[in-house]
Short mmCIF file of C-alpha atoms in Angstrom, two decimals:
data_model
loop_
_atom_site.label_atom_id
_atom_site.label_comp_id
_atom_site.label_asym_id
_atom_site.label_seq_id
_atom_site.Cartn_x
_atom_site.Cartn_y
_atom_site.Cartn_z
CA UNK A 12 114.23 121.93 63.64
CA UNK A 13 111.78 125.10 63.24
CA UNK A 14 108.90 125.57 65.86
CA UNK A 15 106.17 128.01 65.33
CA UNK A 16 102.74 129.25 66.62
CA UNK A 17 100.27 131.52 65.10
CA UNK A 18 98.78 134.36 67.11
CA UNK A 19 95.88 136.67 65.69
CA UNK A 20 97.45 135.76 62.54
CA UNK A 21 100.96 136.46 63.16
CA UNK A 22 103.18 133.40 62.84
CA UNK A 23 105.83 133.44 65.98
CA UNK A 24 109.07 130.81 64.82
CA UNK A 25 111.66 129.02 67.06
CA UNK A 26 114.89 128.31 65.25
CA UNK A 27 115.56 125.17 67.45
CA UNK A 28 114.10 123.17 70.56
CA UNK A 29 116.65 125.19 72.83
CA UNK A 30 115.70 128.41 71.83
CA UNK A 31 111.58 127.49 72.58
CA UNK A 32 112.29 125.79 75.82
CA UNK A 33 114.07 129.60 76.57
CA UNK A 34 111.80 131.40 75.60
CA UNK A 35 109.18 129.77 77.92
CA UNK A 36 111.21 129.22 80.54
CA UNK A 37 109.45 131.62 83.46
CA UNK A 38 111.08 134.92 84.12
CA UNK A 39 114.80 134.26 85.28
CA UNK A 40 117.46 137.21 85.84
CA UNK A 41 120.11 134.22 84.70
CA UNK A 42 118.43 133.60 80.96
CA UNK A 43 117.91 137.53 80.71
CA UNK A 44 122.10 137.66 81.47
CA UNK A 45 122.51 134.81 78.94
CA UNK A 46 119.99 136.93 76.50
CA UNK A 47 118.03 133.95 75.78
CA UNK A 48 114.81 134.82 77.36
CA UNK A 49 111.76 135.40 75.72
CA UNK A 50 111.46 139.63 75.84
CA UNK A 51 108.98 139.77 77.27
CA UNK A 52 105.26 138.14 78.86
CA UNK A 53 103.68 138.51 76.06
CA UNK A 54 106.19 137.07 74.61
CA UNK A 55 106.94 133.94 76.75
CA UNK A 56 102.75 133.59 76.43
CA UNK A 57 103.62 132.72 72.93
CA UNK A 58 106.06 130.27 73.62
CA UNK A 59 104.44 128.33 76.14
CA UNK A 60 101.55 127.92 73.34
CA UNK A 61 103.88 126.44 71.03
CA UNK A 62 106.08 124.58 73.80
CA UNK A 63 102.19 122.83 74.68
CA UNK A 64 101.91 121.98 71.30
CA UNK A 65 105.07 119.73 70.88
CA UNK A 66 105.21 115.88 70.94
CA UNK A 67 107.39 114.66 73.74
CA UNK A 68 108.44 112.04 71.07
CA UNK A 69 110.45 115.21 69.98
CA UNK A 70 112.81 115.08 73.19
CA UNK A 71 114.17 111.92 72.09
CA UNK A 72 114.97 113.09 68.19
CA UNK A 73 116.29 116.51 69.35
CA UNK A 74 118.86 117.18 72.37
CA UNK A 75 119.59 120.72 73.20
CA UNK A 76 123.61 120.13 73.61
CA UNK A 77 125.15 118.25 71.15
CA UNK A 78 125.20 114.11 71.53
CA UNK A 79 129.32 114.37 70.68
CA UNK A 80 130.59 116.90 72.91
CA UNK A 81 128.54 116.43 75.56
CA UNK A 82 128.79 113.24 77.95
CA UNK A 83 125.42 114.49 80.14
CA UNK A 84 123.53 114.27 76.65
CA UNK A 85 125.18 110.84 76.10
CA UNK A 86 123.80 109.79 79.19
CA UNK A 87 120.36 110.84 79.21
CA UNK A 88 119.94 109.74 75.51
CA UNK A 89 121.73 106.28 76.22
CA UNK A 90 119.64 105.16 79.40
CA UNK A 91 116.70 106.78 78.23
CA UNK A 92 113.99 103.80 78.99
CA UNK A 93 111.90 103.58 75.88
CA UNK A 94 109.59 101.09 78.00
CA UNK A 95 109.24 103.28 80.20
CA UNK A 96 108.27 105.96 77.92
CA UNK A 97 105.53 104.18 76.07
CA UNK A 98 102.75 104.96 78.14
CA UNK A 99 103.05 108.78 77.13
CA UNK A 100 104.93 108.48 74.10
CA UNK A 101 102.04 109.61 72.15
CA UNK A 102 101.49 112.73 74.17
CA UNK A 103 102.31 116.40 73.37
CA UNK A 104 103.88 118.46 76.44
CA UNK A 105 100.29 119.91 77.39
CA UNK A 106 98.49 116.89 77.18
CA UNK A 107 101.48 115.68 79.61
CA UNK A 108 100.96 118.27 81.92
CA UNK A 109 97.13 117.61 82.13
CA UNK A 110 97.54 113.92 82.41
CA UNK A 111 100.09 114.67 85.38
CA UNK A 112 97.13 116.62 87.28
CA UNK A 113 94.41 113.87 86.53
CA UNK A 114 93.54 111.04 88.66
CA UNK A 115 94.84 108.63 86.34
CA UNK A 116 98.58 109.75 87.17
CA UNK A 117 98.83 108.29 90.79
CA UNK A 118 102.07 107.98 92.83
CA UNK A 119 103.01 104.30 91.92
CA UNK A 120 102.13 105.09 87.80
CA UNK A 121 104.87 108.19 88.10
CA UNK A 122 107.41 106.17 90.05
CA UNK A 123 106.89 103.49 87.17
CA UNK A 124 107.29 106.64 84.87
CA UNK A 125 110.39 107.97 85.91
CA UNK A 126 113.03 106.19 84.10
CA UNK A 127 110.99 106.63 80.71
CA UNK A 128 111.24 110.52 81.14
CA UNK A 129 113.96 112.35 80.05
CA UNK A 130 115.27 115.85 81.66
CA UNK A 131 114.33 118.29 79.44
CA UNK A 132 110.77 116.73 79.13
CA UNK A 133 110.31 117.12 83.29
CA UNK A 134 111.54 120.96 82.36
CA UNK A 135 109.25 121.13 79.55
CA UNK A 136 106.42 120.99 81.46
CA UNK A 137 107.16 122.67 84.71
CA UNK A 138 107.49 125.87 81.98
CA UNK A 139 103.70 125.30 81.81
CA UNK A 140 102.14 124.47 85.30
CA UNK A 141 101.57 127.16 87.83
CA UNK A 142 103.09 126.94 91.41
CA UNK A 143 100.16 124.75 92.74
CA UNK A 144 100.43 122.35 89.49
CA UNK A 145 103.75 121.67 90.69
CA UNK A 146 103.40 121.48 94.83
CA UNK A 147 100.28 119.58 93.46
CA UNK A 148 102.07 116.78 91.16
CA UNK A 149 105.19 116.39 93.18
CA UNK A 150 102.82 116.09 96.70
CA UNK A 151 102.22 112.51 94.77
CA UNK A 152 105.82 110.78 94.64
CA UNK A 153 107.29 109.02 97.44
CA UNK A 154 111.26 108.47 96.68
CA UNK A 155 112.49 107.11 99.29
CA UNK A 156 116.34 106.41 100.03
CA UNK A 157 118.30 104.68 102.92
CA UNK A 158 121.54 104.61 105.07
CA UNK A 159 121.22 104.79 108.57
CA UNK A 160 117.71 106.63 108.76
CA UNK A 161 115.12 106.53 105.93
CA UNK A 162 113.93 109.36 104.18
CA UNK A 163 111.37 110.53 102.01
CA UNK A 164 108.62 108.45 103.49
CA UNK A 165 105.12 109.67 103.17
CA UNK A 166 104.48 112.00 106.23
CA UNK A 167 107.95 112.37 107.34
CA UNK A 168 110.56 115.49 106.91
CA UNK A 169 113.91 114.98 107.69
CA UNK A 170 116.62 117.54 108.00
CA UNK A 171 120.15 117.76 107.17
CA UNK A 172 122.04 119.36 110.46
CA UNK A 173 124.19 122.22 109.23
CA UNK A 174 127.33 122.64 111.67
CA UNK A 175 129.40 124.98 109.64
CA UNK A 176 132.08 127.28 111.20
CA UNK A 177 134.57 129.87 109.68
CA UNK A 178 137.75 128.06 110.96
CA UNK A 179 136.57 124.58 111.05
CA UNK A 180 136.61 125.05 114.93
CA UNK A 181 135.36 121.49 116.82
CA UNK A 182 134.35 122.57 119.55
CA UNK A 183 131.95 125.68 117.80
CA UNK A 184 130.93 121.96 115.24
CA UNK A 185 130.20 120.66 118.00
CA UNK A 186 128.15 123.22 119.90
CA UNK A 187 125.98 123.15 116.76
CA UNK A 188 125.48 119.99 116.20
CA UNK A 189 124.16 119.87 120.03
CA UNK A 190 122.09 122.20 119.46
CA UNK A 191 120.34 120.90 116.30
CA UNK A 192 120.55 117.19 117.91
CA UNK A 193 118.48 118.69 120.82
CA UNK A 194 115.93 120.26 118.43
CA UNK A 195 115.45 117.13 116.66
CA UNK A 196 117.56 117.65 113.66
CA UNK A 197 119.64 115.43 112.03
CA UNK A 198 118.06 112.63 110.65
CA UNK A 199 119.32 113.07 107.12
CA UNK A 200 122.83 113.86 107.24
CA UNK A 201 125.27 115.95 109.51
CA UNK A 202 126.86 117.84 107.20
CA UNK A 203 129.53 120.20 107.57
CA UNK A 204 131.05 122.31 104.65
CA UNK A 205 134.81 122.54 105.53
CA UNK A 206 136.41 126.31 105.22
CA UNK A 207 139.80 123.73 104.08
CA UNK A 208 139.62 121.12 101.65
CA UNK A 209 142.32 119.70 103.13
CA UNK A 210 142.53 115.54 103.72
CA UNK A 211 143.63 116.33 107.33
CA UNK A 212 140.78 118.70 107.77
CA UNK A 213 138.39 116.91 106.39
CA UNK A 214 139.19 113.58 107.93
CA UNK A 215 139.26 115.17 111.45
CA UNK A 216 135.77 116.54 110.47
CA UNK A 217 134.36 113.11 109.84
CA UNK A 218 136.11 111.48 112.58
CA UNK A 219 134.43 114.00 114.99
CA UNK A 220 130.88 113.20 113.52
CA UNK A 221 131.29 109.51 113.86
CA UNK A 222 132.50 110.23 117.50
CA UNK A 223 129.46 111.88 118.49
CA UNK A 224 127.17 109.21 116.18
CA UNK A 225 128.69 106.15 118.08
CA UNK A 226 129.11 107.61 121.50
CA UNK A 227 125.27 108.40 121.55
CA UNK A 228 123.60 105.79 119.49
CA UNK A 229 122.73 108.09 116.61
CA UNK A 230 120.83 106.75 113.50
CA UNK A 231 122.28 109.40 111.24
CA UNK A 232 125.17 109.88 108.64
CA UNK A 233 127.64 112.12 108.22
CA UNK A 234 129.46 114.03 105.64
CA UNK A 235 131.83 116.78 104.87
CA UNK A 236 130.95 118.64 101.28
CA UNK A 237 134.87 118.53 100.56
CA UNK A 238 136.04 117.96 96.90
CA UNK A 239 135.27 114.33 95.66
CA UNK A 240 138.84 113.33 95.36
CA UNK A 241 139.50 115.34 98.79
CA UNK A 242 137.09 112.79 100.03
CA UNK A 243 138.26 109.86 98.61
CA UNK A 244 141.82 110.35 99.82
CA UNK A 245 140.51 110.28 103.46
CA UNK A 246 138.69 107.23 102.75
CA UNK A 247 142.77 105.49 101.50
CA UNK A 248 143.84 107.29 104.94
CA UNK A 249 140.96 105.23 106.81
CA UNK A 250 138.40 108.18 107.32
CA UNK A 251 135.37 106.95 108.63
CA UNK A 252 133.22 108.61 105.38
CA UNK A 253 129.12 107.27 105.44
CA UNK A 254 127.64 109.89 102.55
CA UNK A 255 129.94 111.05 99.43
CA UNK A 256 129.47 114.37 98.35
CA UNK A 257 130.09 116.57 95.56
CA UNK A 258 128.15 119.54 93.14
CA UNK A 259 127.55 118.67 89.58
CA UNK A 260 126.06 120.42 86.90
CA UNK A 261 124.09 120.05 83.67
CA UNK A 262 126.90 119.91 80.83
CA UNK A 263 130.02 118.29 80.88
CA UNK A 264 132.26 121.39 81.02
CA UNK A 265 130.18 122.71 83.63
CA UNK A 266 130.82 119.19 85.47
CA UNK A 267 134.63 119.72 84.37
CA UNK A 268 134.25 123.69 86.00
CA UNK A 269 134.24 121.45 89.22
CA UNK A 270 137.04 119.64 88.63
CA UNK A 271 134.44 115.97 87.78
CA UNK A 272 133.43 113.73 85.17
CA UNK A 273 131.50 111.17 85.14
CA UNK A 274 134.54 108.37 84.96
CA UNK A 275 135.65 109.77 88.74
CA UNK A 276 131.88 109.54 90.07
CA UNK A 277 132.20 106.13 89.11
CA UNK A 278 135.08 105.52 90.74
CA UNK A 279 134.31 107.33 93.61
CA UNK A 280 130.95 105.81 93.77
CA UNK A 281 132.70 102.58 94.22
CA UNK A 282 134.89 102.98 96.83
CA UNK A 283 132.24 104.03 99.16
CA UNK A 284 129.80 101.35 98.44
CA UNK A 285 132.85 99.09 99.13
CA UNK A 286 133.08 100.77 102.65
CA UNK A 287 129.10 99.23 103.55
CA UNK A 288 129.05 101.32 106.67
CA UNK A 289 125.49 101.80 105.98
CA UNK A 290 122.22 100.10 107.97
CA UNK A 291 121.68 100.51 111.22
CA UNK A 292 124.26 97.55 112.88
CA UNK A 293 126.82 100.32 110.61
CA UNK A 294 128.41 96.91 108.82
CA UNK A 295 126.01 96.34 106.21
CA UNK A 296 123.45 98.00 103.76
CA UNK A 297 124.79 101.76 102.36
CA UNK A 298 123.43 101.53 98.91
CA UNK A 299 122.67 105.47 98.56
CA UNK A 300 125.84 106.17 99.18
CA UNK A 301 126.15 109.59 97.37
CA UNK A 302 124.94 113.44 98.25
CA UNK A 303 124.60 115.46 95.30
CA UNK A 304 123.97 119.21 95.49
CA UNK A 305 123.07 121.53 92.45
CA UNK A 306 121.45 125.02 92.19
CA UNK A 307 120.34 126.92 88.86
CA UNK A 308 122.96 129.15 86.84
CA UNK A 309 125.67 126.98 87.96
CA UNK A 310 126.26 126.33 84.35
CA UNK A 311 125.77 129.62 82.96
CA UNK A 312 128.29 130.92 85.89
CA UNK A 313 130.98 128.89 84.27
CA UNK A 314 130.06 129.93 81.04
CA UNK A 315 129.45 126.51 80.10
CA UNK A 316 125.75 125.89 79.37
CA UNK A 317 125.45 126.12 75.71
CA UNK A 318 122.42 128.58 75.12
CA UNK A 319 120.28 126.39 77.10
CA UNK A 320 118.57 128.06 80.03
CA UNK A 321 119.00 127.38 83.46
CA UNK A 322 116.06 125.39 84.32
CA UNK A 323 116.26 123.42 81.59
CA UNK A 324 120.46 122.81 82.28
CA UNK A 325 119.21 121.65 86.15
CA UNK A 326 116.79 119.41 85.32
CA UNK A 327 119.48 117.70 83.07
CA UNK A 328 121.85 117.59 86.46
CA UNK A 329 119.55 115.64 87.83
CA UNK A 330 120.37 112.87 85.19
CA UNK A 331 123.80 112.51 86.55
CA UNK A 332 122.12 112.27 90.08
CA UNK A 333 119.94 109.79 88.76
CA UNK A 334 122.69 107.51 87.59
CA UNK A 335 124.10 106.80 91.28
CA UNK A 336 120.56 106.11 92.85
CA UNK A 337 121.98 108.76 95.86
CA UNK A 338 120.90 109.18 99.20
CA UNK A 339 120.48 113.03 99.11
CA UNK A 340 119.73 115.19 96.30
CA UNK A 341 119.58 119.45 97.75
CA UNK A 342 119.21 122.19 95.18
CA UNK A 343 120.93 125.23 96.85
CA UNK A 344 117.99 127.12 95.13
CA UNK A 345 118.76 130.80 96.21
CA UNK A 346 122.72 130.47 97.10
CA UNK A 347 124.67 131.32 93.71
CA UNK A 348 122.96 135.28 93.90
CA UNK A 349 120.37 136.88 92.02
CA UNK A 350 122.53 137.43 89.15
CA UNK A 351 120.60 133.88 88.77
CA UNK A 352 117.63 134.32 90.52
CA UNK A 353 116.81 137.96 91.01
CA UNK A 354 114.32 138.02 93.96
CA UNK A 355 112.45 136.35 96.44
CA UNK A 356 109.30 135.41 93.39
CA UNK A 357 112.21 133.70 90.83
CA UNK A 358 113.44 131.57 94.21
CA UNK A 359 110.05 130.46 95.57
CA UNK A 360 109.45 129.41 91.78
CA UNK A 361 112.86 127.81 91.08
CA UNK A 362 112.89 125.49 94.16
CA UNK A 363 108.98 124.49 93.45
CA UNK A 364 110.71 123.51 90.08
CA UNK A 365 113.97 122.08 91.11
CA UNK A 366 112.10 119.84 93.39
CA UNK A 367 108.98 118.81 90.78
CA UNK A 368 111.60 117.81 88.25
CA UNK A 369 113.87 115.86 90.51
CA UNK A 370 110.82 114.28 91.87
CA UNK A 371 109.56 113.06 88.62
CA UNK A 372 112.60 112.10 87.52
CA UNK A 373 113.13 109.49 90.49
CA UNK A 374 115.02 111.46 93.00
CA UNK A 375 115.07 112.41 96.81
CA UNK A 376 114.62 116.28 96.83
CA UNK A 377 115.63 118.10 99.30
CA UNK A 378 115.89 121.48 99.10
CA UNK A 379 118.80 124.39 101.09
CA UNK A 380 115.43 127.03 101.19
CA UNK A 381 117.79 129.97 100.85
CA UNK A 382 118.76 133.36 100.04
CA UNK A 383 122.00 135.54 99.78
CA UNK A 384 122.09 139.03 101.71
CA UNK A 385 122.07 140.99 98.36
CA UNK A 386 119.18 139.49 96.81
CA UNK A 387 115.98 141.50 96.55
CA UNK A 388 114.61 138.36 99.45
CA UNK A 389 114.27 138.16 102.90
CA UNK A 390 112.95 135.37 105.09
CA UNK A 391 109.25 136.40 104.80
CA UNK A 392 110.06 134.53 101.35
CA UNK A 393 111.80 131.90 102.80
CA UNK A 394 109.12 131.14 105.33
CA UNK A 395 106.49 130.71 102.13
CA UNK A 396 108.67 128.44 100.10
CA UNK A 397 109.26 126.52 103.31
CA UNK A 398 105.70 125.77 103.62
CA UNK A 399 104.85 124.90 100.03
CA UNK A 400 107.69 122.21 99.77
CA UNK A 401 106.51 120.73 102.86
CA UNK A 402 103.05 120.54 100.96
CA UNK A 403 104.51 119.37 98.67
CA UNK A 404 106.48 116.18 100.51
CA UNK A 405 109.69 117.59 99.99
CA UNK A 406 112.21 115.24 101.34
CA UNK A 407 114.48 117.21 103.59
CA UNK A 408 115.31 120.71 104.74
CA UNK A 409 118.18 122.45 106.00
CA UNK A 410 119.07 123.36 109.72
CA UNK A 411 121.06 125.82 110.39
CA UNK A 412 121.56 127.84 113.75
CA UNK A 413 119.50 130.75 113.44
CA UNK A 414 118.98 130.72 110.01
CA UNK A 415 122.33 132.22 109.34
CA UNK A 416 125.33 130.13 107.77
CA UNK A 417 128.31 131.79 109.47
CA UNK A 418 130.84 130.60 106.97
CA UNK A 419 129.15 130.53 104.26
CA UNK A 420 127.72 134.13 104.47
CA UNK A 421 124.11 133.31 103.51
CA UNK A 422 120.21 132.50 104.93
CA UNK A 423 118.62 129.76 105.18
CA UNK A 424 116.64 127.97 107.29
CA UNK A 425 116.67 127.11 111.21
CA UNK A 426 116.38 123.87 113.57
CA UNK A 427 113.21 125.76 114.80
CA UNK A 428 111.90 126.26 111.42
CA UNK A 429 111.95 122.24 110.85
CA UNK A 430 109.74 122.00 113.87
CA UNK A 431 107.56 124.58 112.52
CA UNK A 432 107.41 122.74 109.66
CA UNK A 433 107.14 119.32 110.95
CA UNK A 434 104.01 120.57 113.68
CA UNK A 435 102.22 122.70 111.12
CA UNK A 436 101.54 119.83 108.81
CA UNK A 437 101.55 116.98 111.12
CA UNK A 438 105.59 115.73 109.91
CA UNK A 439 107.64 113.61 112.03
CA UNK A 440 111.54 112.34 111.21
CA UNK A 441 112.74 109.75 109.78
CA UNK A 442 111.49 106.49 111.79
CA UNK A 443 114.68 105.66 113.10
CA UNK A 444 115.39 109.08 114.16
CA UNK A 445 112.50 109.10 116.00
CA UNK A 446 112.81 106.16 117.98
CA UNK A 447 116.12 107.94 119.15
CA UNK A 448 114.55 111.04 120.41
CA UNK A 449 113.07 108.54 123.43
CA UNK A 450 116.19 106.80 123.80
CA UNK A 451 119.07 106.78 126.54
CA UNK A 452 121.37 107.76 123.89
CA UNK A 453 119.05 111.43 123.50
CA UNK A 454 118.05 111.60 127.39
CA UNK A 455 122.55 111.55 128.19
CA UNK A 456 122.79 113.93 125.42
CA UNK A 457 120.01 116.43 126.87
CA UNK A 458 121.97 116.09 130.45
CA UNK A 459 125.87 117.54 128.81
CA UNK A 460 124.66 120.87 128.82
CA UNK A 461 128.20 121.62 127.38
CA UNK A 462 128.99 120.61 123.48
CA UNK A 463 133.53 120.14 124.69
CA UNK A 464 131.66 116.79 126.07
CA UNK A 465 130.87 115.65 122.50
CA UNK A 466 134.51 115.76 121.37
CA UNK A 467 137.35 112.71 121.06
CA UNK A 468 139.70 113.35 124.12
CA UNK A 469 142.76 115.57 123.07
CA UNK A 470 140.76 117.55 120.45
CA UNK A 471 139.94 120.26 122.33
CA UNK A 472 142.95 122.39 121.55
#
């Protein structure tokens, strides 16, 4: 269908709803790659107008990657809640966007929303709101999600604790993971991103987590961001597996670039939940089982995202999330490069959008607050976006020693960063976390002093 808007007489036409949503998409160094952004401000101006004039009721005639091919379109069109969409149905996107910043539009009405509200509407709108429309809007939604700890309650941050290592070493894991413990990080996940993908690795990974968890009485859970069906062969081998992770992606061959589809998160979604190693007596509960972790230009990277720009194809990622009701959702925001995201301004915006969307749309945002060494960023940047999702009521951060991810070769942010966070705004963990920190379990761990006493006897070389 043709879009248009008139400008001092000048009539500006949009060929389809994928090429206006690009065009107003905010400066992005990945749609200017693609050569679907708008060229230039004036330009995107123009597009905005005409992207403020459109019914939502046009999102659910019009999909920007075709219904047949595509099973992420299939999915957002089939479960779209109609019921859920009524209240707004009438709506254009700027009335939307005005609504979202009135009174009327309180926490529990956009939790009731967020099933009627399909991805590319939540995109839609973020095109038009500045950043303090969208710290603003998402500051209102509490998603909350629960294993061991519970997170995403009002006036709590949470952190996932970032061990990583270049060789998969357990006793530098285990360093880390002392040192974040000590600092009060944790409470989301321990997470470790294995240098092998190997079962063996990767169930010696977990193995070493839940060593440390039950030998101290830690409300936390662990995972290891391994392949899916890495991870699901250490679960056959008896791994001791709480969160199931994986990346995924707004199209289906983007999905299918990672080796996924939605049949095998299914599967694998069911084998964990069949594990119930969740709640806090570790036999029963676990219904956010899964860890999901997407970033913009993921898509475009594999040269699978249709014409459809980058925002737009994240948003829709977040309808694959939505489908397994997961524990954790992280948008790597600044980690793929700025062939993507060019410089410190398109990350700050990205993750304020990332996390608005996924927030609308009924997830638990977190958010890896990041930045490779050959982006035009630094942690100056960083530092700001830090503080404006934690205005916002961003779920979780990352914690990483120092800031610097040794194996993966990037920046992000620090166990002392968290605190920052946490003190500056008046934050605290998740509850169950923080009844820890007075425990016996926390008061032994302060007194090791030495992280070879957190390993399993005989793993130390």
């Amino acid at each position: 269908m043709l879009y248009s808007h008139t400008v001092r007489g000048v009539k500006h036409t949009f060929a389809d709803l994928r090429t206006l949503l690009a065009k107003a998409s905010p400066l992005r160094s990945g749609d200017q790659l693609a050569g679907i952004a708008a060229s230039g401000a004036e330009g995107r101006a123009i597009a905005q107008m005409a992207l403020a004039e459109l019914p939502l009721s046009v999102f659910t005639n019009e999909v920007v990657v075709p219904y047949e091919t595509d099973a992420v379109t299939r999915l957002i069109v089939d479960s779209h809640d109609q019921q859920a969409f009524a209240p707004i149905a009438g709506l254009t996107v700027g009335e939307f966007r005005d609504w979202l910043l009135s009174d009327e539009a309180t926490g529990e009405r956009l939790s009731a929303l967020a099933g009627g509200l399909m991805p590319e509407m939540a995109a839609a709108v973020s095109k038009l709101m500045r950043v303090q429309d969208l710290i603003y809007v998402a500051r209102k939604i509490s998603v909350v999600s629960r294993f061991r700890t519970t997170v995403g309650l009002p006036g709590r941050l949470s952190t996932r604790l970032q061990p990583n290592h270049p060789t998969d070493d357990p006793l530098g894991i285990a360093a880390s993971i002392l040192d974040g413990l000590l600092l009060g990080s944790g409470d989301a996940v321990v997470g470790i991103n294995p240098v092998s993908d190997s079962v063996d690795s990767v169930t010696k990974l977990l193995r070493l987590i839940d060593h440390v968890r039950v030998r101290y009485d830690i409300p936390t859970q662990s995972c290891v961001l391994a392949h899916v069906t890495t991870q699901m062969e250490s679960m056959q081998q008896g791994a001791p597996l709480d969160l199931l992770f994986q990346s995924i992606a707004g199209t289906e061959a983007a999905n299918a670039s990672f080796g996924i589809s939605l049949e095998l998160l299914d599967e694998a979604h069911a084998m964990t939940r069949e594990l119930k190693r969740g709640g806090l007596d570790g036999k029963t509960g676990g219904e956010n089982v899964f860890y999901f972790e997407t970033g913009q230009g993921s898509a475009l990277s594999a040269n699978a995202h249709f014409g459809v720009d980058q925002q737009t194809l994240e948003a829709r990622a977040y309808a694959v999330a939505r489908r397994y009701q997961p524990m954790l959702v992280n948008t790597v925001v600044g980690f793929i490069g700025p062939e993507y995201l060019y410089d410190g301004k398109q990350i700050l915006r990205a993750g304020l959008e990332d996390h608005f969307c996924g927030k609308l749309l009924g997830l638990p945002m977190g958010c890896d607050i990041c930045y490779t060494n050959h982006a035009e960023a630094d942690q100056d940047d960083m530092d700001s976006l830090l503080t404006m999702l934690g205005t916002a009521g961003i779920n979780y951060i990352m914690g990483v020693p120092g800031a610097d991810d040794i194996m993966l070769n990037y920046q992000s942010t620090s166990f002392h960063d968290a605190l920052y966070l946490r003190r500056l705004l008046g934050l605290r963990p998740a509850p169950e976390f923080e009844a820890w920190l007075s425990s016996d379990g926390f008061h032994q761990l302060q007194r090791i002093g030495q992280p070879a006493a957190l390993l399993p006897q005989g793993d130390v070389r």
